[in-house]
PDB file of C-alpha atoms in Angstrom:
ATOM      1  CA  UNK A   1      51.105 -91.708  76.415  1.00  0.00           C
ATOM      2  CA  UNK A   2      50.253 -88.310  77.232  1.00  0.00           C
ATOM      3  CA  UNK A   3      47.744 -87.373  74.507  1.00  0.00           C
ATOM      4  CA  UNK A   4      44.692 -87.628  75.728  1.00  0.00           C
ATOM      5  CA  UNK A   5      42.808 -88.226  72.339  1.00  0.00           C
ATOM      6  CA  UNK A   6      45.322 -91.219  71.596  1.00  0.00           C
ATOM      7  CA  UNK A   7      45.229 -92.712  74.865  1.00  0.00           C
ATOM      8  CA  UNK A   8      41.384 -92.705  75.029  1.00  0.00           C
ATOM      9  CA  UNK A   9      41.334 -94.292  71.522  1.00  0.00           C
ATOM     10  CA  UNK A  10      43.551 -96.980  72.596  1.00  0.00           C
ATOM     11  CA  UNK A  11      41.763 -97.894  75.448  1.00  0.00           C
ATOM     12  CA  UNK A  12      38.690 -98.165  73.513  1.00  0.00           C
ATOM     13  CA  UNK A  13      40.319-100.394  71.079  1.00  0.00           C
ATOM     14  CA  UNK A  14      41.670-102.580  73.773  1.00  0.00           C
ATOM     15  CA  UNK A  15      38.473-102.636  75.716  1.00  0.00           C
ATOM     16  CA  UNK A  16      36.428-103.958  72.476  1.00  0.00           C
ATOM     17  CA  UNK A  17      39.094-106.541  71.579  1.00  0.00           C
ATOM     18  CA  UNK A  18      39.374-107.655  75.318  1.00  0.00           C
ATOM     19  CA  UNK A  19      35.684-107.716  75.316  1.00  0.00           C
ATOM     20  CA  UNK A  20      35.702-110.534  72.696  1.00  0.00           C
ATOM     21  CA  UNK A  21      37.881-112.990  75.020  1.00  0.00           C
ATOM     22  CA  UNK A  22      37.289-111.675  78.713  1.00  0.00           C
ATOM     23  CA  UNK A  23      34.645-111.170  81.098  1.00  0.00           C
ATOM     24  CA  UNK A  24      33.221-107.546  80.868  1.00  0.00           C
ATOM     25  CA  UNK A  25      33.677-106.878  84.546  1.00  0.00           C
ATOM     26  CA  UNK A  26      37.277-107.848  84.204  1.00  0.00           C
ATOM     27  CA  UNK A  27      37.922-105.687  81.545  1.00  0.00           C
ATOM     28  CA  UNK A  28      36.100-102.746  83.261  1.00  0.00           C
ATOM     29  CA  UNK A  29      38.471-103.267  86.223  1.00  0.00           C
ATOM     30  CA  UNK A  30      41.588-103.296  84.098  1.00  0.00           C
ATOM     31  CA  UNK A  31      40.607 -99.993  81.985  1.00  0.00           C
ATOM     32  CA  UNK A  32      39.424 -96.883  83.538  1.00  0.00           C
ATOM     33  CA  UNK A  33      36.026 -95.796  82.100  1.00  0.00           C
ATOM     34  CA  UNK A  34      37.055 -91.894  82.466  1.00  0.00           C
ATOM     35  CA  UNK A  35      40.082 -92.862  79.982  1.00  0.00           C
ATOM     36  CA  UNK A  36      37.621 -94.929  77.505  1.00  0.00           C
ATOM     37  CA  UNK A  37      35.394 -91.783  77.641  1.00  0.00           C
ATOM     38  CA  UNK A  38      37.809 -89.338  75.993  1.00  0.00           C
ATOM     39  CA  UNK A  39      37.755 -91.707  73.015  1.00  0.00           C
ATOM     40  CA  UNK A  40      36.273 -90.610  69.792  1.00  0.00           C
ATOM     41  CA  UNK A  41      35.643 -94.158  68.930  1.00  0.00           C
ATOM     42  CA  UNK A  42      33.915 -94.703  72.154  1.00  0.00           C
ATOM     43  CA  UNK A  43      31.886 -91.780  72.082  1.00  0.00           C
ATOM     44  CA  UNK A  44      30.741 -92.814  68.269  1.00  0.00           C
ATOM     45  CA  UNK A  45      29.680 -96.213  69.673  1.00  0.00           C
ATOM     46  CA  UNK A  46      27.925 -94.578  72.446  1.00  0.00           C
ATOM     47  CA  UNK A  47      26.260 -91.897  70.350  1.00  0.00           C
ATOM     48  CA  UNK A  48      25.142 -94.618  67.875  1.00  0.00           C
ATOM     49  CA  UNK A  49      23.329 -96.575  70.708  1.00  0.00           C
ATOM     50  CA  UNK A  50      21.768 -93.585  71.933  1.00  0.00           C
ATOM     51  CA  UNK A  51      20.308 -92.835  68.251  1.00  0.00           C
ATOM     52  CA  UNK A  52      19.111 -96.460  67.808  1.00  0.00           C
ATOM     53  CA  UNK A  53      17.508 -96.218  71.194  1.00  0.00           C
ATOM     54  CA  UNK A  54      15.744 -92.898  70.492  1.00  0.00           C
ATOM     55  CA  UNK A  55      14.713 -94.410  67.003  1.00  0.00           C
ATOM     56  CA  UNK A  56      13.266 -97.683  68.727  1.00  0.00           C
ATOM     57  CA  UNK A  57      11.441 -95.598  71.154  1.00  0.00           C
ATOM     58  CA  UNK A  58       9.970 -93.229  68.640  1.00  0.00           C
ATOM     59  CA  UNK A  59       8.818 -96.106  66.567  1.00  0.00           C
ATOM     60  CA  UNK A  60       7.191 -97.887  69.814  1.00  0.00           C
ATOM     61  CA  UNK A  61       5.310 -94.859  70.550  1.00  0.00           C
ATOM     62  CA  UNK A  62       3.905 -94.370  67.111  1.00  0.00           C
ATOM     63  CA  UNK A  63       2.778 -97.955  67.277  1.00  0.00           C
ATOM     64  CA  UNK A  64       1.338 -97.567  70.988  1.00  0.00           C
ATOM     65  CA  UNK A  65      -0.737 -94.391  69.776  1.00  0.00           C
ATOM     66  CA  UNK A  66      -1.808 -96.340  66.765  1.00  0.00           C
ATOM     67  CA  UNK A  67      -3.132 -98.982  68.652  1.00  0.00           C
ATOM     68  CA  UNK A  68      -4.930 -96.434  71.010  1.00  0.00           C
ATOM     69  CA  UNK A  69      -6.661 -94.633  67.957  1.00  0.00           C
ATOM     70  CA  UNK A  70      -7.735 -97.954  66.246  1.00  0.00           C
ATOM     71  CA  UNK A  71      -9.024 -99.401  69.763  1.00  0.00           C
ATOM     72  CA  UNK A  72     -11.175 -96.268  70.312  1.00  0.00           C
ATOM     73  CA  UNK A  73     -12.533 -96.320  66.780  1.00  0.00           C
ATOM     74  CA  UNK A  74     -13.308-100.271  67.171  1.00  0.00           C
ATOM     75  CA  UNK A  75     -15.109 -99.580  70.392  1.00  0.00           C
ATOM     76  CA  UNK A  76     -17.068 -96.630  69.053  1.00  0.00           C
ATOM     77  CA  UNK A  77     -17.961 -98.912  66.194  1.00  0.00           C
ATOM     78  CA  UNK A  78     -18.543-102.647  67.667  1.00  0.00           C
ATOM     79  CA  UNK A  79     -18.439-101.928  71.382  1.00  0.00           C
ATOM     80  CA  UNK A  80     -16.094-103.566  74.028  1.00  0.00           C
ATOM     81  CA  UNK A  81     -13.697-106.038  72.548  1.00  0.00           C
ATOM     82  CA  UNK A  82     -12.782-109.315  73.653  1.00  0.00           C
ATOM     83  CA  UNK A  83      -9.178-109.376  75.325  1.00  0.00           C
ATOM     84  CA  UNK A  84      -7.829-111.807  72.621  1.00  0.00           C
ATOM     85  CA  UNK A  85      -8.978-109.547  69.947  1.00  0.00           C
ATOM     86  CA  UNK A  86      -7.586-106.719  72.023  1.00  0.00           C
ATOM     87  CA  UNK A  87      -4.075-108.719  71.900  1.00  0.00           C
ATOM     88  CA  UNK A  88      -4.168-109.580  68.380  1.00  0.00           C
ATOM     89  CA  UNK A  89      -4.556-105.836  67.734  1.00  0.00           C
ATOM     90  CA  UNK A  90      -1.845-104.787  69.945  1.00  0.00           C
ATOM     91  CA  UNK A  91       0.510-106.963  68.121  1.00  0.00           C
ATOM     92  CA  UNK A  92      -0.089-105.275  64.784  1.00  0.00           C
ATOM     93  CA  UNK A  93       2.515-103.303  62.887  1.00  0.00           C
ATOM     94  CA  UNK A  94       1.886 -99.708  62.211  1.00  0.00           C
ATOM     95  CA  UNK A  95       1.294-100.466  58.585  1.00  0.00           C
ATOM     96  CA  UNK A  96      -1.574-103.237  59.604  1.00  0.00           C
ATOM     97  CA  UNK A  97      -2.960-100.746  61.986  1.00  0.00           C
ATOM     98  CA  UNK A  98      -3.289 -98.231  59.383  1.00  0.00           C
ATOM     99  CA  UNK A  99      -4.766-100.597  57.247  1.00  0.00           C
ATOM    100  CA  UNK A 100      -7.170-101.586  59.702  1.00  0.00           C
ATOM    101  CA  UNK A 101      -8.083 -98.111  60.649  1.00  0.00           C
ATOM    102  CA  UNK A 102      -9.570 -97.888  57.044  1.00  0.00           C
ATOM    103  CA  UNK A 103     -11.080-101.650  56.981  1.00  0.00           C
ATOM    104  CA  UNK A 104     -13.034-100.880  60.066  1.00  0.00           C
ATOM    105  CA  UNK A 105     -15.361 -98.344  58.451  1.00  0.00           C
ATOM    106  CA  UNK A 106     -16.958-101.520  56.730  1.00  0.00           C
ATOM    107  CA  UNK A 107     -17.017-103.684  59.657  1.00  0.00           C
ATOM    108  CA  UNK A 108     -20.560-104.271  61.061  1.00  0.00           C
ATOM    109  CA  UNK A 109     -19.813-106.921  63.566  1.00  0.00           C
ATOM    110  CA  UNK A 110     -16.941-108.201  65.761  1.00  0.00           C
ATOM    111  CA  UNK A 111     -16.837-111.337  63.393  1.00  0.00           C
ATOM    112  CA  UNK A 112     -15.711-108.743  60.518  1.00  0.00           C
ATOM    113  CA  UNK A 113     -12.999-107.815  62.640  1.00  0.00           C
ATOM    114  CA  UNK A 114     -12.092-111.374  63.539  1.00  0.00           C
ATOM    115  CA  UNK A 115     -11.954-112.400  60.046  1.00  0.00           C
ATOM    116  CA  UNK A 116      -9.845-109.270  59.009  1.00  0.00           C
ATOM    117  CA  UNK A 117      -7.442-110.393  61.419  1.00  0.00           C
ATOM    118  CA  UNK A 118      -7.084-113.682  60.434  1.00  0.00           C
ATOM    119  CA  UNK A 119      -5.969-112.498  56.992  1.00  0.00           C
TER     120      UNK A 119
END
């Protein structure tokens, strides 16, 4: 097989199928990675993985930034928070953090926050 794209696609298909049955290291030794990298199928799989990683990274960054903002607001409003409450807040989704950022405007005590977190 002299056609590089065809050879690369075939190598990628063999890699995927062999990976279902054999150890990853054995498959890597038998198939040269350079040949597989020429495959459009292989490149597509890699590209999808990169895109998924970027999306997850962006989502995580948004969540971390939301936590920082809400924690800052809560500290200004209620003072330093108990580490247990901080952990609960850090575990909230972005949607819940947005809800908390609005609800905290009505909080007068740390108990108000604790009650909100329970519901």
